[in-house]
Tab-separated table of C-alpha atoms in Angstrom:
chain	number	residue	atom	x	y	z
A	1	UNK	CA	51.821	45.991	-22.966
A	2	UNK	CA	49.036	46.532	-20.363
A	3	UNK	CA	45.794	44.608	-20.831
A	4	UNK	CA	43.158	45.296	-19.657
A	5	UNK	CA	40.783	44.040	-22.154
A	6	UNK	CA	39.464	40.626	-20.383
A	7	UNK	CA	35.875	41.543	-21.081
A	8	UNK	CA	36.585	40.996	-24.830
A	9	UNK	CA	39.389	37.685	-24.730
A	10	UNK	CA	41.467	36.799	-22.008
A	11	UNK	CA	45.307	37.589	-23.498
A	12	UNK	CA	48.247	36.096	-21.186
A	13	UNK	CA	46.182	32.695	-20.525
A	14	UNK	CA	48.238	30.040	-18.733
A	15	UNK	CA	50.961	28.620	-20.466
A	16	UNK	CA	48.972	24.657	-20.200
A	17	UNK	CA	46.992	25.554	-23.223
A	18	UNK	CA	48.937	26.982	-26.027
A	19	UNK	CA	51.036	23.645	-24.777
A	20	UNK	CA	47.768	21.706	-25.332
A	21	UNK	CA	46.399	23.056	-28.747
A	22	UNK	CA	49.190	22.041	-30.272
A	23	UNK	CA	49.656	18.812	-28.828
A	24	UNK	CA	46.061	18.132	-30.169
A	25	UNK	CA	46.623	18.772	-33.360
A	26	UNK	CA	49.531	16.530	-33.544
A	27	UNK	CA	48.005	13.440	-32.201
A	28	UNK	CA	43.746	14.002	-32.700
A	29	UNK	CA	42.343	13.134	-35.200
A	30	UNK	CA	38.331	13.067	-35.924
A	31	UNK	CA	37.072	12.155	-32.960
A	32	UNK	CA	33.386	9.293	-33.024
A	33	UNK	CA	34.908	8.862	-36.902
A	34	UNK	CA	36.695	6.072	-36.242
A	35	UNK	CA	38.677	3.295	-33.592
A	36	UNK	CA	41.644	4.582	-34.068
A	37	UNK	CA	44.646	5.864	-31.340
A	38	UNK	CA	43.941	9.726	-32.731
A	39	UNK	CA	40.430	9.276	-33.445
A	40	UNK	CA	40.072	7.959	-30.410
A	41	UNK	CA	42.865	9.889	-28.407
A	42	UNK	CA	40.860	13.160	-29.681
A	43	UNK	CA	37.594	11.795	-28.615
A	44	UNK	CA	39.843	11.112	-25.071
A	45	UNK	CA	40.238	15.035	-25.654
A	46	UNK	CA	36.387	16.023	-26.051
A	47	UNK	CA	35.230	13.956	-22.956
A	48	UNK	CA	38.375	15.508	-20.753
A	49	UNK	CA	36.310	19.437	-21.819
A	50	UNK	CA	33.345	18.301	-21.012
A	51	UNK	CA	34.092	16.058	-17.216
A	52	UNK	CA	36.365	19.872	-16.601
A	53	UNK	CA	33.487	21.416	-16.980
A	54	UNK	CA	30.381	19.740	-15.741
A	55	UNK	CA	32.811	19.652	-12.514
A	56	UNK	CA	33.229	23.526	-12.789
A	57	UNK	CA	30.157	24.303	-13.708
A	58	UNK	CA	27.478	21.570	-10.982
A	59	UNK	CA	26.240	19.754	-14.044
A	60	UNK	CA	26.498	16.590	-15.862
A	61	UNK	CA	29.324	15.711	-19.057
A	62	UNK	CA	25.735	15.333	-21.068
A	63	UNK	CA	24.656	18.461	-20.397
A	64	UNK	CA	27.307	19.873	-21.121
A	65	UNK	CA	27.896	20.967	-25.167
A	66	UNK	CA	30.607	22.224	-27.458
A	67	UNK	CA	29.751	25.953	-29.164
A	68	UNK	CA	32.604	28.404	-31.317
A	69	UNK	CA	31.232	30.907	-28.892
A	70	UNK	CA	29.497	32.369	-26.064
A	71	UNK	CA	27.026	33.682	-29.543
A	72	UNK	CA	26.486	30.928	-31.085
A	73	UNK	CA	25.394	28.734	-27.536
A	74	UNK	CA	22.826	31.885	-26.239
A	75	UNK	CA	20.984	30.692	-30.646
A	76	UNK	CA	20.915	28.312	-30.041
A	77	UNK	CA	19.437	28.846	-26.239
A	78	UNK	CA	17.122	31.349	-27.922
A	79	UNK	CA	15.305	29.462	-31.109
A	80	UNK	CA	14.981	26.103	-29.188
A	81	UNK	CA	12.983	28.907	-26.847
A	82	UNK	CA	11.213	30.541	-28.008
A	83	UNK	CA	8.759	30.862	-31.177
A	84	UNK	CA	8.308	33.155	-33.225
A	85	UNK	CA	6.170	36.384	-31.820
A	86	UNK	CA	7.039	35.289	-28.311
A	87	UNK	CA	6.706	37.927	-25.000
A	88	UNK	CA	10.187	37.482	-23.614
A	89	UNK	CA	11.709	39.343	-20.618
A	90	UNK	CA	14.894	40.562	-20.863
A	91	UNK	CA	16.826	42.378	-19.020
A	92	UNK	CA	17.931	45.973	-19.432
A	93	UNK	CA	21.460	45.529	-19.966
A	94	UNK	CA	21.479	43.038	-22.401
A	95	UNK	CA	24.534	42.792	-25.413
A	96	UNK	CA	23.468	41.753	-29.047
A	97	UNK	CA	23.954	38.429	-28.827
A	98	UNK	CA	20.580	38.470	-27.095
A	99	UNK	CA	18.985	41.398	-28.317
A	100	UNK	CA	19.445	40.572	-32.058
A	101	UNK	CA	18.214	36.966	-32.629
A	102	UNK	CA	15.217	37.555	-30.259
A	103	UNK	CA	14.912	40.574	-33.247
A	104	UNK	CA	15.002	38.121	-35.622
A	105	UNK	CA	12.559	36.353	-34.713
A	106	UNK	CA	10.109	38.712	-34.501
A	107	UNK	CA	9.731	38.402	-30.827
A	108	UNK	CA	8.086	41.065	-29.005
A	109	UNK	CA	11.007	42.089	-26.001
A	110	UNK	CA	10.219	43.385	-22.941
A	111	UNK	CA	12.726	45.008	-20.382
A	112	UNK	CA	13.403	44.951	-17.624
A	113	UNK	CA	15.037	46.945	-15.286
A	114	UNK	CA	17.587	50.058	-15.827
A	115	UNK	CA	19.339	50.738	-12.563
A	116	UNK	CA	22.052	50.367	-12.971
A	117	UNK	CA	23.664	47.960	-9.845
A	118	UNK	CA	20.244	48.930	-8.268
A	119	UNK	CA	18.772	44.495	-7.240
A	120	UNK	CA	15.710	46.736	-5.948
A	121	UNK	CA	14.756	47.693	-8.915
A	122	UNK	CA	16.019	44.842	-10.972
A	123	UNK	CA	14.003	42.166	-9.195
A	124	UNK	CA	10.818	44.092	-9.204
A	125	UNK	CA	10.582	44.468	-13.491
A	126	UNK	CA	11.385	41.032	-13.535
A	127	UNK	CA	8.537	40.487	-11.048
A	128	UNK	CA	5.938	43.170	-13.227
A	129	UNK	CA	7.278	41.766	-16.579
A	130	UNK	CA	7.007	37.891	-16.155
A	131	UNK	CA	4.045	38.223	-14.159
A	132	UNK	CA	2.149	39.782	-17.219
A	133	UNK	CA	2.931	36.631	-18.478
A	134	UNK	CA	6.443	35.593	-21.183
A	135	UNK	CA	6.779	32.185	-22.970
A	136	UNK	CA	10.988	32.659	-21.470
A	137	UNK	CA	13.451	35.605	-20.381
A	138	UNK	CA	16.487	36.117	-20.413
A	139	UNK	CA	19.067	37.983	-18.445
A	140	UNK	CA	22.899	38.586	-18.126
A	141	UNK	CA	25.214	37.703	-15.492
A	142	UNK	CA	27.107	40.181	-15.245
A	143	UNK	CA	26.969	43.074	-17.203
A	144	UNK	CA	29.819	44.116	-20.124
A	145	UNK	CA	30.368	47.277	-20.922
A	146	UNK	CA	29.423	48.243	-17.058
A	147	UNK	CA	31.145	44.791	-14.479
A	148	UNK	CA	27.320	45.034	-12.655
A	149	UNK	CA	26.120	42.431	-11.241
A	150	UNK	CA	22.546	40.736	-11.091
A	151	UNK	CA	20.880	39.005	-9.276
A	152	UNK	CA	20.562	35.633	-10.831
A	153	UNK	CA	19.676	33.608	-8.455
A	154	UNK	CA	16.364	36.007	-7.617
A	155	UNK	CA	15.815	35.860	-10.868
A	156	UNK	CA	16.110	32.677	-11.578
A	157	UNK	CA	13.175	31.504	-8.519
A	158	UNK	CA	10.943	34.439	-10.668
A	159	UNK	CA	11.174	32.219	-13.757
A	160	UNK	CA	10.766	29.406	-12.096
A	161	UNK	CA	7.666	29.989	-9.729
A	162	UNK	CA	5.613	30.951	-12.380
A	163	UNK	CA	7.384	28.120	-14.751
A	164	UNK	CA	8.998	30.655	-17.220
A	165	UNK	CA	12.027	28.920	-18.683
A	166	UNK	CA	14.905	30.627	-18.915
A	167	UNK	CA	18.414	31.014	-20.490
A	168	UNK	CA	21.465	32.694	-18.132
A	169	UNK	CA	24.265	34.664	-20.378
A	170	UNK	CA	28.118	33.964	-18.817
A	171	UNK	CA	30.034	35.238	-20.861
A	172	UNK	CA	31.153	37.159	-18.220
A	173	UNK	CA	30.689	35.547	-14.609
A	174	UNK	CA	32.157	32.571	-16.675
A	175	UNK	CA	35.545	31.501	-14.639
A	176	UNK	CA	34.897	34.258	-12.028
A	177	UNK	CA	31.922	33.758	-9.902
A	178	UNK	CA	30.192	30.792	-8.605
A	179	UNK	CA	27.065	29.440	-11.444
A	180	UNK	CA	25.772	26.281	-9.880
A	181	UNK	CA	23.700	24.688	-13.033
A	182	UNK	CA	21.513	22.246	-10.667
A	183	UNK	CA	20.986	24.291	-8.272
A	184	UNK	CA	20.112	27.537	-10.541
A	185	UNK	CA	17.816	25.528	-13.039
A	186	UNK	CA	17.312	27.549	-16.060
A	187	UNK	CA	17.283	25.838	-19.355
A	188	UNK	CA	19.917	27.425	-20.696
A	189	UNK	CA	23.132	28.332	-19.084
A	190	UNK	CA	26.042	30.462	-21.819
A	191	UNK	CA	29.740	31.573	-21.599
A	192	UNK	CA	32.481	31.366	-23.866
A	193	UNK	CA	35.520	29.467	-23.838
A	194	UNK	CA	38.152	32.673	-24.321
A	195	UNK	CA	37.353	34.881	-22.032
A	196	UNK	CA	36.710	33.701	-18.493
A	197	UNK	CA	37.499	30.417	-18.923
A	198	UNK	CA	41.301	31.004	-20.007
A	199	UNK	CA	40.980	29.071	-23.358
A	200	UNK	CA	41.571	29.384	-27.254
A	201	UNK	CA	39.275	31.882	-29.434
A	202	UNK	CA	36.957	29.865	-31.507
A	203	UNK	CA	35.857	27.727	-28.183
A	204	UNK	CA	32.350	27.993	-26.278
A	205	UNK	CA	29.755	25.695	-23.958
A	206	UNK	CA	25.904	25.198	-24.319
A	207	UNK	CA	25.209	24.057	-20.914
A	208	UNK	CA	21.785	22.551	-21.510
A	209	UNK	CA	18.894	20.806	-18.425
A	210	UNK	CA	17.826	18.649	-22.113
A	211	UNK	CA	17.995	18.359	-25.644
A	212	UNK	CA	17.686	21.663	-27.922
A	213	UNK	CA	16.806	22.837	-31.580
A	214	UNK	CA	20.168	22.469	-33.329
A	215	UNK	CA	20.539	24.885	-35.889
A	216	UNK	CA	23.440	23.128	-37.978
A	217	UNK	CA	22.230	19.915	-39.223
A	218	UNK	CA	24.894	16.878	-40.508
A	219	UNK	CA	26.859	14.730	-39.387
A	220	UNK	CA	27.475	13.152	-35.174
A	221	UNK	CA	29.630	9.972	-35.906
A	222	UNK	CA	26.452	8.264	-34.600
A	223	UNK	CA	23.252	7.240	-35.783
A	224	UNK	CA	24.030	7.409	-39.632
A	225	UNK	CA	21.201	5.377	-40.719
A	226	UNK	CA	18.741	8.778	-39.926
A	227	UNK	CA	17.707	11.467	-41.147
A	228	UNK	CA	17.344	13.323	-38.498
A	229	UNK	CA	19.460	14.404	-35.483
A	230	UNK	CA	20.406	12.163	-32.562
A	231	UNK	CA	17.668	12.333	-29.800
A	232	UNK	CA	20.235	12.917	-26.555
A	233	UNK	CA	22.949	15.245	-25.882
A	234	UNK	CA	24.809	16.636	-26.570
A	235	UNK	CA	25.932	15.048	-30.395
A	236	UNK	CA	22.492	16.611	-30.933
A	237	UNK	CA	23.870	19.758	-31.188
A	238	UNK	CA	27.353	19.353	-32.207
A	239	UNK	CA	27.092	19.193	-36.123
A	240	UNK	CA	29.628	18.727	-37.732
A	241	UNK	CA	34.016	17.688	-36.348
A	242	UNK	CA	34.854	20.037	-33.355
A	243	UNK	CA	37.576	22.146	-32.441
A	244	UNK	CA	39.363	19.519	-31.293
A	245	UNK	CA	42.464	21.215	-30.051
A	246	UNK	CA	40.134	24.040	-28.708
A	247	UNK	CA	38.349	22.142	-26.956
A	248	UNK	CA	42.098	20.724	-25.208
A	249	UNK	CA	43.688	23.968	-24.410
A	250	UNK	CA	40.314	24.759	-22.905
A	251	UNK	CA	39.928	21.576	-20.610
A	252	UNK	CA	43.675	22.902	-19.892
A	253	UNK	CA	42.054	26.834	-18.634
A	254	UNK	CA	38.917	24.921	-16.838
A	255	UNK	CA	41.907	22.431	-15.670
A	256	UNK	CA	43.544	25.175	-14.699
A	257	UNK	CA	40.350	27.069	-12.507
A	258	UNK	CA	38.973	23.530	-10.950
A	259	UNK	CA	42.802	23.726	-9.047
A	260	UNK	CA	43.195	27.432	-7.755
A	261	UNK	CA	38.772	27.987	-7.157
A	262	UNK	CA	37.466	30.829	-9.400
A	263	UNK	CA	36.450	31.955	-5.840
A	264	UNK	CA	40.275	33.143	-5.831
A	265	UNK	CA	40.406	34.204	-9.037
A	266	UNK	CA	37.371	36.214	-8.330
A	267	UNK	CA	39.345	37.830	-5.713
A	268	UNK	CA	41.980	39.513	-7.319
A	269	UNK	CA	39.801	41.405	-10.357
A	270	UNK	CA	37.909	42.707	-8.060
A	271	UNK	CA	41.074	43.225	-5.824
A	272	UNK	CA	42.139	45.746	-8.666
A	273	UNK	CA	38.739	47.095	-9.596
A	274	UNK	CA	37.750	49.036	-6.032
A	275	UNK	CA	42.015	50.833	-7.057
A	276	UNK	CA	40.357	51.667	-10.785
A	277	UNK	CA	37.563	53.324	-8.761
A	278	UNK	CA	38.813	54.699	-6.273
A	279	UNK	CA	41.359	56.043	-8.622
A	280	UNK	CA	39.887	56.870	-12.020
A	281	UNK	CA	37.601	58.608	-9.940
A	282	UNK	CA	40.597	61.152	-7.556
A	283	UNK	CA	42.105	61.904	-11.301
A	284	UNK	CA	38.488	63.102	-12.473
A	285	UNK	CA	36.988	60.850	-14.672
A	286	UNK	CA	32.914	59.427	-14.269
A	287	UNK	CA	33.818	56.354	-12.903
A	288	UNK	CA	30.136	53.960	-12.757
A	289	UNK	CA	30.604	52.377	-10.412
A	290	UNK	CA	28.438	50.764	-7.063
A	291	UNK	CA	27.813	47.463	-5.166
A	292	UNK	CA	27.084	44.095	-6.921
A	293	UNK	CA	29.860	45.223	-9.536
A	294	UNK	CA	32.714	42.842	-11.413
A	295	UNK	CA	36.198	42.794	-12.024
A	296	UNK	CA	34.647	45.910	-15.258
A	297	UNK	CA	34.441	49.561	-14.709
A	298	UNK	CA	33.803	52.227	-17.612
A	299	UNK	CA	34.441	56.048	-17.315
A	300	UNK	CA	34.328	59.074	-18.535
A	301	UNK	CA	36.556	61.411	-19.476
A	302	UNK	CA	36.029	65.294	-20.173
A	303	UNK	CA	37.174	63.724	-24.738
A	304	UNK	CA	36.164	60.822	-26.864
A	305	UNK	CA	35.833	57.974	-25.790
A	306	UNK	CA	37.485	56.467	-28.383
A	307	UNK	CA	39.796	59.104	-28.664
A	308	UNK	CA	40.816	58.922	-25.646
A	309	UNK	CA	41.329	55.194	-26.246
A	310	UNK	CA	43.076	55.116	-29.258
A	311	UNK	CA	45.347	58.041	-26.841
A	312	UNK	CA	45.701	55.574	-23.671
A	313	UNK	CA	47.246	52.758	-26.485
A	314	UNK	CA	49.506	54.801	-27.458
A	315	UNK	CA	50.493	54.851	-23.808
A	316	UNK	CA	50.377	50.834	-23.979
A	317	UNK	CA	47.297	50.259	-21.816
A	318	UNK	CA	44.993	47.984	-24.263
A	319	UNK	CA	41.113	49.129	-22.768
A	320	UNK	CA	38.316	49.055	-25.634
A	321	UNK	CA	36.353	52.289	-25.869
A	322	UNK	CA	32.181	52.849	-27.727
A	323	UNK	CA	28.753	50.904	-27.293
A	324	UNK	CA	30.628	47.484	-26.998
A	325	UNK	CA	28.102	44.976	-28.472
A	326	UNK	CA	25.519	46.720	-25.837
A	327	UNK	CA	23.292	49.211	-26.670
A	328	UNK	CA	20.252	47.852	-24.819
A	329	UNK	CA	22.778	49.269	-21.055
A	330	UNK	CA	24.458	51.839	-22.957
A	331	UNK	CA	20.011	53.153	-22.944
A	332	UNK	CA	19.743	52.405	-19.557
A	333	UNK	CA	22.611	54.103	-18.320
A	334	UNK	CA	22.371	56.972	-20.958
A	335	UNK	CA	25.790	56.748	-22.494
A	336	UNK	CA	24.253	55.641	-26.076
A	337	UNK	CA	25.555	58.426	-28.093
A	338	UNK	CA	28.511	58.696	-26.652
A	339	UNK	CA	29.724	55.281	-25.545
A	340	UNK	CA	32.531	54.622	-22.423
A	341	UNK	CA	35.743	54.096	-21.464
A	342	UNK	CA	36.175	50.315	-20.532
A	343	UNK	CA	38.323	48.490	-17.987
A	344	UNK	CA	38.582	45.178	-17.045
A	345	UNK	CA	40.725	43.134	-14.907
A	346	UNK	CA	40.905	39.227	-15.764
A	347	UNK	CA	42.811	36.286	-13.206
A	348	UNK	CA	46.537	37.340	-13.289
A	349	UNK	CA	45.219	41.178	-12.257
A	350	UNK	CA	48.454	42.504	-10.626
A	351	UNK	CA	48.756	45.588	-8.704
A	352	UNK	CA	51.565	47.253	-11.487
A	353	UNK	CA	49.143	47.173	-13.892
A	354	UNK	CA	46.208	49.533	-11.936
A	355	UNK	CA	49.113	51.866	-11.058
A	356	UNK	CA	50.096	51.847	-15.744
A	357	UNK	CA	46.828	52.686	-16.347
A	358	UNK	CA	46.324	55.393	-13.800
A	359	UNK	CA	49.509	56.736	-14.763
A	360	UNK	CA	48.706	57.017	-18.354
A	361	UNK	CA	44.415	58.563	-16.102
A	362	UNK	CA	45.939	60.912	-15.184
A	363	UNK	CA	47.538	62.697	-18.907
A	364	UNK	CA	43.585	62.523	-19.879
A	365	UNK	CA	41.065	66.019	-18.891
A	366	UNK	CA	38.765	65.536	-16.182
A	367	UNK	CA	35.043	64.753	-17.204
A	368	UNK	CA	32.955	68.153	-16.504
A	369	UNK	CA	30.417	67.535	-13.907
């Protein structure tokens, strides 16, 4: 199988990830629930993960909250910053993990910046929206559909200058692009563990400036006599039993990235992006590409996108088609009615996989111009 759906999840993990999961299942009990060796080993495993994440993202270990997914982290962050009816500015490329929690809260969602790969449009639209007043802002770092890298440093500065707290959705960038929590100054950055951080599914990280609003209440192993959740991070947002085997695997994914370097991973992925874009265009596909693009590209063949992805799948090529849980992004690009076929490269991207994809795409009908 040629796996080109890393935007959904990384499939080939470093071997140390699986070994760590199995080892934790055989050696770890519940962290913070006892002083015996298996409980203490579990606590050490969790803290090692916080340390690796803190090193990678330039924050303190206690600011690293373990979640079950990026979606869970975004829900915590949004519930913390957004009151019902609040005016919130978002980009035109947000995932449903942002739009749906805001909608559920009854927030006034202001979409700013609809043009793909156009930093000036994104920045001008955000500036105008913020100047009309906003209680919070949420923006993705990289579009999960089109790979558009938003100007997060400049967006962060716009928010900081106006005193607007903001959340960054790093689902598609954490592990392949630099993220400096301290320099950016957000209230929260949410990310999955199972994508470019190379950890198991069911893991995630929420980087927190300060205490947030818990979504789940319960035991933390600390301050048990109180009916209130602990005031301090990370315990405040980590009620219940943590996924210690998953966290142990995530630690190894983070350790791999700290050793190899996210810039090196990003360069390798981007090399395949360039080859893929040129190859798709030469084969008559309508390709969504431009400056400021990460290792994800969407295209339109001359047939139904879902059917095209199924045809590629029968040839051993794993890609994703449809709306990718991001209808707002498709509205911005004008593809809401059709969806797209998405190719997303991972840390192990190579020439052979890209060439196999392009050979298979040659059997699809070209997109009418």
